[in-house]
PDB file of C-alpha atoms in Angstrom:
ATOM      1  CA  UNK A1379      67.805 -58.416 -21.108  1.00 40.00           C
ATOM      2  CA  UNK A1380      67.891 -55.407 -23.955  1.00 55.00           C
ATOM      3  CA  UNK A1381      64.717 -53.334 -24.412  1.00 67.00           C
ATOM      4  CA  UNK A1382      62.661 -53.904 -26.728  1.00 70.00           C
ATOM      5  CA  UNK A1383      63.000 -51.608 -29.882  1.00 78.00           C
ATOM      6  CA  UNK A1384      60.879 -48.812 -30.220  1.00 92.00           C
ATOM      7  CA  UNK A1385      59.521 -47.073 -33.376  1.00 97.00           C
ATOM      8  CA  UNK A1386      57.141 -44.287 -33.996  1.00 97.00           C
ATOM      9  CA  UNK A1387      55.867 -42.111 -36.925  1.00 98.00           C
ATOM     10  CA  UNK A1388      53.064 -39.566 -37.443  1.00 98.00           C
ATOM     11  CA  UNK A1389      50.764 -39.958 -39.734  1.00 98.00           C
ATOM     12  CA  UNK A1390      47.597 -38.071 -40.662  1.00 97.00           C
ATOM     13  CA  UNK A1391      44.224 -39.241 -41.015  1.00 97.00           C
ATOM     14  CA  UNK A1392      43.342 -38.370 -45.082  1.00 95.00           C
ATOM     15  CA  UNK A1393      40.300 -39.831 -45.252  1.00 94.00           C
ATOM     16  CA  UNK A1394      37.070 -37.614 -45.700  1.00 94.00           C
ATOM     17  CA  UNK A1395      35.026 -39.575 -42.716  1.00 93.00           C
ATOM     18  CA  UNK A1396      37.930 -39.639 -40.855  1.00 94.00           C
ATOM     19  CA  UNK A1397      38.874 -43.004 -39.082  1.00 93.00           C
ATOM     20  CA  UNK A1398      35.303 -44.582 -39.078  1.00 92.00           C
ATOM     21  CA  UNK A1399      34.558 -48.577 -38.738  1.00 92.00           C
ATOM     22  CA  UNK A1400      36.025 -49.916 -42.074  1.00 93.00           C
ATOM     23  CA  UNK A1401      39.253 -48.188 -42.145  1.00 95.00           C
ATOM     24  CA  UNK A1402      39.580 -49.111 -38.115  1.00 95.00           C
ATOM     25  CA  UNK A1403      39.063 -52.532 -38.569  1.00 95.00           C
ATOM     26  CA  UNK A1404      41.705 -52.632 -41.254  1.00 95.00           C
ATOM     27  CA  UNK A1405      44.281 -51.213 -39.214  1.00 97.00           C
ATOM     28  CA  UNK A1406      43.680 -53.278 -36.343  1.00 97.00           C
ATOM     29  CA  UNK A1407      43.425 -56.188 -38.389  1.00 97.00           C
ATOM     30  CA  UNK A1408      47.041 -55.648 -39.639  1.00 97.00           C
ATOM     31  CA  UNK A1409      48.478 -54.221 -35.918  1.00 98.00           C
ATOM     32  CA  UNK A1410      47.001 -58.194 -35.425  1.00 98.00           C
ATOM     33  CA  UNK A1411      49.265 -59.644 -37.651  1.00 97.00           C
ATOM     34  CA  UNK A1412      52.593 -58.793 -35.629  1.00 98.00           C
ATOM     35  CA  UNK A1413      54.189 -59.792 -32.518  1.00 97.00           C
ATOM     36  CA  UNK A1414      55.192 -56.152 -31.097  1.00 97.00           C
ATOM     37  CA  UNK A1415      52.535 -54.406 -29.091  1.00 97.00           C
ATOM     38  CA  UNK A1416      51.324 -51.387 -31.412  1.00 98.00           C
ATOM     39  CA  UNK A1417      49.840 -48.183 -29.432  1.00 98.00           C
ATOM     40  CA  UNK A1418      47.842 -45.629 -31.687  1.00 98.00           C
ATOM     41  CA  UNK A1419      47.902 -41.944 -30.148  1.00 98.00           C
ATOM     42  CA  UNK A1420      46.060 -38.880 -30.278  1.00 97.00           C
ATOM     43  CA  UNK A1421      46.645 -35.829 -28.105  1.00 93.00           C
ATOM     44  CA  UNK A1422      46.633 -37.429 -24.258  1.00 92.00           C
ATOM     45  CA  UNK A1423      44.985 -40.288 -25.333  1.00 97.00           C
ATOM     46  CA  UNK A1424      47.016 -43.903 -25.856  1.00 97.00           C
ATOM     47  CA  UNK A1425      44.667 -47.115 -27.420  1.00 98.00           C
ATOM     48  CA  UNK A1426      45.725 -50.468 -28.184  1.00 98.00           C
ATOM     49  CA  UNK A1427      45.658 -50.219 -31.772  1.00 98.00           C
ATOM     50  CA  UNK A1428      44.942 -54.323 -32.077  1.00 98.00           C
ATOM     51  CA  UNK A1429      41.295 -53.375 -30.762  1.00 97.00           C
ATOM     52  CA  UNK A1430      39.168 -51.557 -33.392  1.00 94.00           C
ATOM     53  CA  UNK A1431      36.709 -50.542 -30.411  1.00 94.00           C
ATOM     54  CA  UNK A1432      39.704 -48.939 -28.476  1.00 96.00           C
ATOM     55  CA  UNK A1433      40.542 -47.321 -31.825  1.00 96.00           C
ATOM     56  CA  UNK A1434      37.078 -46.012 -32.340  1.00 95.00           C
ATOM     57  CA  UNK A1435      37.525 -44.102 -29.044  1.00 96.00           C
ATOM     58  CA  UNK A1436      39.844 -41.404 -30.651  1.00 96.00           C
ATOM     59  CA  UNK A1437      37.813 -39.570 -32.917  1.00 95.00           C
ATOM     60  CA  UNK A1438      39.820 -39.252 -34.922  1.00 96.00           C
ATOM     61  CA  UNK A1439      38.709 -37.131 -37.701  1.00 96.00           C
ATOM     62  CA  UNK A1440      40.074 -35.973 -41.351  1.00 96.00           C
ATOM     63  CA  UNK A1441      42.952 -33.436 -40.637  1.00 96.00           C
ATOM     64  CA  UNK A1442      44.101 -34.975 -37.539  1.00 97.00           C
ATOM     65  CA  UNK A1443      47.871 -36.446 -36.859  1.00 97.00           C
ATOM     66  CA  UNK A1444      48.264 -39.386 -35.129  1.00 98.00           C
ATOM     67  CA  UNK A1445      51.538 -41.225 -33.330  1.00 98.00           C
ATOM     68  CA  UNK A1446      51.897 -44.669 -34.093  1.00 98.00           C
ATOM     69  CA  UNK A1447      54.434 -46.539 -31.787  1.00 98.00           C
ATOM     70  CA  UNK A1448      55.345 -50.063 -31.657  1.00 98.00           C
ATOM     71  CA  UNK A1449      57.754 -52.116 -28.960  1.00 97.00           C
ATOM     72  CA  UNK A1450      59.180 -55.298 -29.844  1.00 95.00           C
ATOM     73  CA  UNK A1451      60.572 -57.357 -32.503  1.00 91.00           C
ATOM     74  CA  UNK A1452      59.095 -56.207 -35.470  1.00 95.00           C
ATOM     75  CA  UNK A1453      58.369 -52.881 -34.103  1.00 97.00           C
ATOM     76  CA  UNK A1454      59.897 -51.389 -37.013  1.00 97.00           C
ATOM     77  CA  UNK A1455      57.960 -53.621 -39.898  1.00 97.00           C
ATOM     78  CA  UNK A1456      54.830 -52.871 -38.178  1.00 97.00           C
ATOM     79  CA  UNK A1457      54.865 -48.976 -37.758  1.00 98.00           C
ATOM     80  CA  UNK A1458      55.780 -49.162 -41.806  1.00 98.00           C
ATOM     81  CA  UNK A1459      52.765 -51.337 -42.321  1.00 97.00           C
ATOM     82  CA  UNK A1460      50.367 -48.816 -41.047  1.00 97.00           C
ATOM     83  CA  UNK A1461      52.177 -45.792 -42.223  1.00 97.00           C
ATOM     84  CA  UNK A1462      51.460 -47.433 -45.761  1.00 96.00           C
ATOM     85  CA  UNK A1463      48.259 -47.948 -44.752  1.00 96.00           C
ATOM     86  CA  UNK A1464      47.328 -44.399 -43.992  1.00 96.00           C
ATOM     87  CA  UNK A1465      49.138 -43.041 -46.816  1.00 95.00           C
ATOM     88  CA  UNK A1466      47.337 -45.172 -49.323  1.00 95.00           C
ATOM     89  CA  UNK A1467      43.901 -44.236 -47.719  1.00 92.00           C
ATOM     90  CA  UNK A1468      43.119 -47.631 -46.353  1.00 92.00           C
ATOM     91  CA  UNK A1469      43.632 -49.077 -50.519  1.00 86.00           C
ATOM     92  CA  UNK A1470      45.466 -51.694 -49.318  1.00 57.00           C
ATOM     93  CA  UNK A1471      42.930 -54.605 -47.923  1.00 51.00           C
ATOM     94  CA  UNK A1472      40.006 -55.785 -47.415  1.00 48.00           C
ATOM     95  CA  UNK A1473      37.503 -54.099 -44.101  1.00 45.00           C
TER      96      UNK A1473
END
């Protein structure tokens, strides 16, 4: 059986309060809404990006870059997801 595809892209957190509930909710929310398992990372530090309380455990704060990987299917649809969703500043959906 084939690996799974990979895909990854940094992004930076833009928004003034950094990566508080609202904004964490919203990304999880959409990580949710695909089949490949979707890892957020910051420094050392790997979360399941589908949990907004894992997510909350980075910290992460205005300024900061981030890794966003995803293995599986749709890997590649759902790393472009969120990398629209952190460049629009979280625009794009309801909390």
């Amino acid at each position: 059986m084939p690996d799974a595809p990979v895909c990854r892209a940094v992004v930076k957190v833009q928004l003034q309060d950094g990566l508080h509930l609202r904004p964490l909710t919203q990304l999880a929310r959409m990580a949710q809404g695909f089949s490949a398992t979707v890892t957020l990372h910051k420094g050392g530090q790997a979360v399941d990006a589908k949990r907004p309380l894992d997510l909350m455990t980075l910290a992460a704060a205005c300024g900061e870059e981030l890794i966003v990987e995803a293995n599986g299917a749709d890997a590649d649809a759902a790393v472009a997801a969120l990398v629209r969703l952190f460049e629009s500043d979280f625009a794009d959906g309801a909390p």
